[in-house]
Amino acid sequence: MKVANAPVSYGVFGLALPGTVLPDGEQLARLVHEAGYEGIDLGAPGLLGLGSDLTDRLARHHLGLAGGWVDLPFGAGTEEEFEAAFAAAREAMPLFVAGAQAGDFPAPKPTIADMGDDSRRLHPGGGEELELAPWQWDRFGERLTRVAELVRGYDLEPTFHHHACTFVETPAEIDQFLALGAMDLTFDSGHLLIGGGDPVRDIVRWMDRINHLHLKDADRSILAAAMGSEDPLRDVWSKRVFVPLGQGDLDVEAMMSTIMSSGFDGWLVVEQDVILQDEADLARAVQDQIDNRVALRRWLP
């Protein structure tokens, strides 16, 4: 098993506040390596470089490419919107191919996800009234199969990330996704907490379908505090729903004991999504990722 981190832990992702000064690709690679991680997620295409620039950067910082976010409108969206997202996904695949050539590491897994819609973004945590109808799951499966075939056409193996404010968020929705059979699962302990699951229990029942791990801790009280706001999705992240390992509702010891006994041998990506407000927030994010790696050395030296 190899331990990675991700740009989102340093505030570099789509919810970042406009005008915020964020680390660039070179800074991110250096910070992740210096914190003791062996790999990094891709971030936005081009953030870590393209082609040889990407592989050179990874090699300089002794990092493997763990994966990278690729979302599409599986559960909602018109055919035109899906085709546009599918074209963007195709354009991203050479980056993962390049990453697979950087050092002796497990191959990166393109991390496929649903985009959700406005109704889901207003209700982090989900609910039965927000779930897809059977015909929408049929369409979801057809679209998912196309993406799986695309990824495997590049000799890569996809993984699917259940995620807050999307149509695969709650345990019931994850079960429905797994029943489609097109690809296996990125198990994310923090997003499962938001979606009402029990990470320690649920990882066991899904283990034979898990091919990628995102380890994060979450404070579920933040979820309740953001409900009713005009933009609960942003509020949940701004109020720091994701906290350093051991400071939230995740039983880290039980989680890691289960993972270690499972025989899992791929990438374990530590994430702590944060929206940076100022330079002090960046300094805190840097220290949090150092502390998160230290916390894992009991299991993964």
Coordinates of C-alpha atoms in Angstrom, one line a residue:
M1 CA 0.0 0.0 0.0
K2 CA 1.2 3.5 -0.9
V3 CA 0.1 6.7 0.8
A4 CA -0.7 9.8 -1.2
N5 CA -2.2 13.2 -0.7
A6 CA -4.1 15.6 -3.0
P7 CA -4.2 19.2 -4.1
V8 CA -7.7 19.6 -2.5
S9 CA -6.0 19.2 1.0
Y10 CA -4.1 22.5 0.2
G11 CA -7.2 24.3 -1.0
V12 CA -6.6 23.8 -4.7
F13 CA -10.0 22.7 -6.2
G14 CA -13.2 23.9 -7.8
L15 CA -14.6 25.5 -4.6
A16 CA -11.6 27.8 -4.0
L17 CA -12.5 31.4 -3.5
P18 CA -11.9 33.7 -6.5
G19 CA -8.7 35.7 -6.0
T20 CA -7.2 33.4 -3.4
V21 CA -3.5 32.8 -3.9
L22 CA -3.1 29.1 -4.1
P23 CA 0.0 26.8 -4.4
D24 CA 1.0 26.0 -8.0
G25 CA 1.9 22.5 -9.2
E26 CA 5.5 22.7 -8.2
Q27 CA 4.7 23.9 -4.7
L28 CA 2.1 21.2 -4.3
A29 CA 4.5 18.5 -5.3
R30 CA 7.1 19.8 -3.0
L31 CA 4.7 20.1 0.0
V32 CA 3.3 16.7 -0.5
H33 CA 6.8 15.1 -0.7
E34 CA 8.1 17.0 2.3
A35 CA 5.1 15.9 4.3
G36 CA 6.1 12.3 3.7
Y37 CA 3.7 11.1 1.1
E38 CA 4.6 8.8 -1.8
G39 CA 2.0 10.0 -4.2
I40 CA -0.3 12.8 -5.3
D41 CA -3.6 13.2 -7.1
L42 CA -3.7 15.0 -10.4
G43 CA -5.9 18.0 -9.6
A44 CA -7.2 20.0 -12.5
P45 CA -5.6 18.8 -15.8
G46 CA -2.4 20.7 -16.3
L47 CA -1.9 21.7 -12.7
L48 CA 1.0 19.3 -12.3
G49 CA 2.1 19.7 -15.9
L50 CA 1.5 17.9 -19.2
G51 CA 3.3 15.1 -20.8
S52 CA 7.0 15.1 -19.9
D53 CA 6.6 18.1 -17.6
L54 CA 4.2 16.0 -15.5
T55 CA 6.5 13.0 -15.4
D56 CA 9.6 15.1 -14.7
R57 CA 7.8 16.9 -11.8
L58 CA 6.7 13.6 -10.2
A59 CA 10.2 12.1 -10.6
R60 CA 11.9 15.2 -9.1
H61 CA 9.7 14.9 -6.0
H62 CA 9.8 11.1 -5.8
L63 CA 6.0 10.9 -6.2
G64 CA 3.7 8.6 -8.0
L65 CA 0.4 9.7 -9.5
A66 CA -2.4 8.1 -7.4
G67 CA -5.4 9.2 -9.4
G68 CA -7.4 12.2 -10.3
W69 CA -11.0 13.6 -10.4
V70 CA -13.0 13.1 -13.6
D71 CA -16.7 13.9 -13.1
L72 CA -19.6 13.6 -15.6
P73 CA -23.3 14.1 -15.5
F74 CA -24.3 10.4 -15.0
G75 CA -27.5 11.0 -13.0
A76 CA -28.7 14.3 -14.6
G77 CA -27.8 16.4 -17.5
T78 CA -28.7 16.3 -21.2
E79 CA -27.1 14.1 -23.8
E80 CA -25.3 17.2 -25.1
E81 CA -23.9 17.9 -21.6
F82 CA -22.8 14.3 -21.1
E83 CA -21.1 14.2 -24.5
A84 CA -19.1 17.4 -23.7
A85 CA -18.0 15.9 -20.3
F86 CA -17.1 12.7 -22.1
A87 CA -14.9 14.5 -24.5
A88 CA -13.2 16.3 -21.6
A89 CA -12.6 13.0 -19.9
R90 CA -11.0 11.6 -23.1
E91 CA -8.7 14.5 -23.2
A92 CA -7.6 13.8 -19.6
M93 CA -6.6 10.2 -20.2
P94 CA -3.1 10.8 -21.6
L95 CA -2.2 12.5 -18.3
F96 CA -3.0 9.3 -16.4
V97 CA -1.0 7.3 -19.0
A98 CA 2.0 9.6 -18.4
G99 CA 1.6 9.3 -14.7
A100 CA 1.7 5.5 -14.9
Q101 CA 5.1 5.8 -16.4
A102 CA 6.6 7.8 -13.5
G103 CA 8.4 5.5 -11.2
D104 CA 7.7 2.2 -9.5
F105 CA 4.3 2.9 -8.1
P106 CA 0.8 1.4 -8.4
A107 CA -0.8 2.7 -11.6
P108 CA -3.0 5.8 -11.2
K109 CA -6.8 5.2 -11.2
P110 CA -8.9 7.8 -13.0
T111 CA -11.4 8.7 -10.3
I112 CA -14.8 8.9 -11.9
A113 CA -17.7 10.7 -10.2
D114 CA -21.1 12.0 -10.8
M115 CA -21.7 15.8 -11.1
G116 CA -25.0 15.9 -9.1
D117 CA -27.3 18.7 -9.8
D118 CA -28.7 21.9 -8.1
S119 CA -31.1 19.8 -5.9
R120 CA -28.3 17.7 -4.6
R121 CA -26.0 20.6 -4.0
L122 CA -28.8 22.2 -1.8
H123 CA -29.0 19.0 0.4
P124 CA -25.6 17.6 1.4
G125 CA -26.3 14.3 3.0
G126 CA -28.9 13.3 0.5
G127 CA -32.4 11.8 1.1
E128 CA -34.8 9.4 -0.4
E129 CA -36.8 12.1 -2.1
L130 CA -33.6 13.1 -4.0
E131 CA -32.8 9.6 -5.4
L132 CA -32.8 8.7 -9.0
A133 CA -35.8 6.9 -10.6
P134 CA -35.3 3.4 -12.1
W135 CA -35.1 4.8 -15.6
Q136 CA -32.4 7.3 -14.5
W137 CA -30.4 4.5 -13.0
D138 CA -30.6 2.7 -16.4
R139 CA -29.2 5.8 -18.1
F140 CA -26.6 6.1 -15.4
G141 CA -25.5 2.5 -16.1
E142 CA -25.3 3.1 -19.9
R143 CA -23.2 6.2 -19.4
L144 CA -21.0 4.6 -16.8
T145 CA -20.3 1.6 -19.1
R146 CA -19.1 4.0 -21.9
V147 CA -16.7 5.7 -19.5
A148 CA -15.4 2.4 -18.2
E149 CA -14.7 1.3 -21.7
L150 CA -12.9 4.6 -22.4
V151 CA -10.6 4.3 -19.5
R152 CA -9.8 0.7 -20.0
G153 CA -9.0 1.5 -23.6
Y154 CA -5.9 3.3 -22.3
D155 CA -4.9 0.2 -20.3
L156 CA -6.0 2.0 -17.1
E157 CA -8.5 0.8 -14.5
P158 CA -11.3 3.2 -13.5
T159 CA -12.6 3.7 -10.0
F160 CA -15.8 5.5 -9.0
H161 CA -16.0 8.0 -6.1
H162 CA -19.2 8.3 -4.1
H163 CA -19.4 12.0 -3.1
A164 CA -21.5 14.5 -1.2
C165 CA -24.1 16.4 -3.3
T166 CA -24.1 13.9 -6.1
F167 CA -26.4 11.0 -7.1
V168 CA -24.1 8.5 -5.4
E169 CA -23.9 9.8 -1.9
T170 CA -25.8 7.6 0.6
P171 CA -25.1 3.9 1.4
A172 CA -28.3 3.0 -0.5
E173 CA -27.1 4.9 -3.6
I174 CA -23.7 3.3 -3.3
D175 CA -25.4 -0.2 -3.2
Q176 CA -27.4 0.8 -6.3
F177 CA -24.2 2.0 -8.1
L178 CA -22.4 -1.3 -7.3
A179 CA -25.3 -3.3 -8.7
L180 CA -24.5 -1.7 -12.1
G181 CA -21.3 -3.6 -12.2
A182 CA -19.4 -1.4 -14.6
M183 CA -16.5 -0.4 -12.3
D184 CA -15.3 -0.7 -8.7
L185 CA -15.4 1.8 -5.9
T186 CA -13.3 4.5 -4.4
F187 CA -14.2 4.2 -0.7
D188 CA -14.1 7.6 0.9
S189 CA -14.6 7.5 4.7
G190 CA -15.3 11.3 5.0
H191 CA -17.9 11.5 2.3
L192 CA -19.5 8.3 3.7
L193 CA -19.9 10.1 7.0
I194 CA -21.6 13.0 5.3
G195 CA -23.9 10.6 3.4
G196 CA -25.0 8.9 6.6
G197 CA -22.9 5.7 6.4
D198 CA -20.7 3.9 8.9
P199 CA -17.2 3.7 7.4
V200 CA -16.0 0.9 9.7
R201 CA -19.0 -1.2 9.0
D202 CA -19.6 -0.4 5.4
I203 CA -16.0 -0.9 4.2
V204 CA -16.2 -4.5 5.2
R205 CA -19.4 -5.2 3.2
W206 CA -18.0 -3.5 0.1
M207 CA -14.4 -4.6 0.4
D208 CA -14.4 -6.9 -2.6
R209 CA -15.5 -4.0 -4.8
I210 CA -13.1 -1.4 -3.4
N211 CA -10.0 -0.7 -5.6
H212 CA -9.1 2.8 -4.3
L213 CA -9.1 4.4 -0.9
H214 CA -9.6 8.0 0.2
L215 CA -9.1 8.5 3.9
K216 CA -10.5 11.5 5.5
D217 CA -12.1 12.5 8.8
A218 CA -15.3 14.6 9.1
D219 CA -17.2 16.5 11.7
R220 CA -20.9 15.7 11.1
S221 CA -22.0 18.6 13.3
I222 CA -20.9 21.0 10.5
L223 CA -23.4 19.4 8.2
A224 CA -26.3 20.3 10.4
A225 CA -24.9 23.8 11.0
A226 CA -24.9 24.5 7.2
M227 CA -28.5 23.3 6.5
G228 CA -30.9 26.0 5.5
S229 CA -28.2 28.4 4.2
E230 CA -28.4 29.7 0.6
D231 CA -25.3 27.7 -0.4
P232 CA -25.0 24.7 1.9
L233 CA -22.5 23.0 -0.3
R234 CA -20.0 25.8 0.0
D235 CA -20.9 26.4 3.7
V236 CA -20.1 22.8 4.6
W237 CA -16.6 23.1 3.1
S238 CA -16.0 26.6 4.4
K239 CA -16.9 25.6 7.9
R240 CA -14.3 22.8 7.7
V241 CA -16.4 19.7 7.7
F242 CA -13.2 17.8 7.0
V243 CA -10.8 17.8 9.9
P244 CA -7.4 16.3 10.7
L245 CA -7.4 12.6 11.3
G246 CA -8.7 11.8 14.7
Q247 CA -10.5 15.1 15.3
G248 CA -13.8 14.1 13.8
D249 CA -16.4 11.3 13.8
L250 CA -14.2 8.7 12.1
D251 CA -12.8 5.9 14.3
V252 CA -9.4 6.1 12.7
E253 CA -7.9 3.2 14.7
A254 CA -10.8 0.8 13.7
M255 CA -10.7 2.1 10.1
M256 CA -7.0 1.5 9.7
S257 CA -7.0 -1.9 11.4
T258 CA -9.7 -3.0 9.0
I259 CA -7.8 -1.7 6.0
M260 CA -4.5 -3.3 7.1
S261 CA -6.2 -6.7 7.7
S262 CA -7.9 -6.6 4.3
G263 CA -4.8 -7.0 2.2
F264 CA -5.5 -3.9 0.2
D265 CA -2.4 -3.0 -1.8
G266 CA -3.3 0.1 -3.9
W267 CA -3.2 3.8 -3.2
L268 CA -4.5 5.2 0.1
V269 CA -5.1 8.9 -0.6
V270 CA -5.3 11.2 2.5
E271 CA -7.6 14.1 1.8
Q272 CA -8.8 17.0 3.9
D273 CA -10.7 19.3 1.6
V274 CA -10.4 22.9 2.7
I275 CA -11.4 26.3 1.3
L276 CA -8.6 28.7 2.1
Q277 CA -9.5 32.1 3.4
D278 CA -6.0 33.6 3.8
E279 CA -2.3 32.8 4.2
A280 CA -2.7 31.5 7.7
D281 CA -5.2 28.9 6.3
L282 CA -2.6 27.6 3.9
A283 CA 0.0 27.3 6.7
R284 CA -2.6 25.4 8.7
A285 CA -3.4 23.1 5.8
V286 CA 0.4 22.4 5.3
Q287 CA 0.7 21.4 9.0
D288 CA -2.5 19.4 8.9
Q289 CA -1.1 17.2 6.1
I290 CA 2.2 16.7 8.0
D291 CA 0.2 15.7 11.1
N292 CA -2.1 13.4 9.1
R293 CA 1.0 11.5 7.8
V294 CA 2.5 11.2 11.2
A295 CA -0.8 9.8 12.5
L296 CA -0.7 7.0 9.9
R297 CA 2.9 6.0 10.7
R298 CA 1.6 3.6 13.3
W299 CA 0.3 1.5 10.4
L300 CA 2.2 2.7 7.4
P301 CA 5.8 3.8 8.2

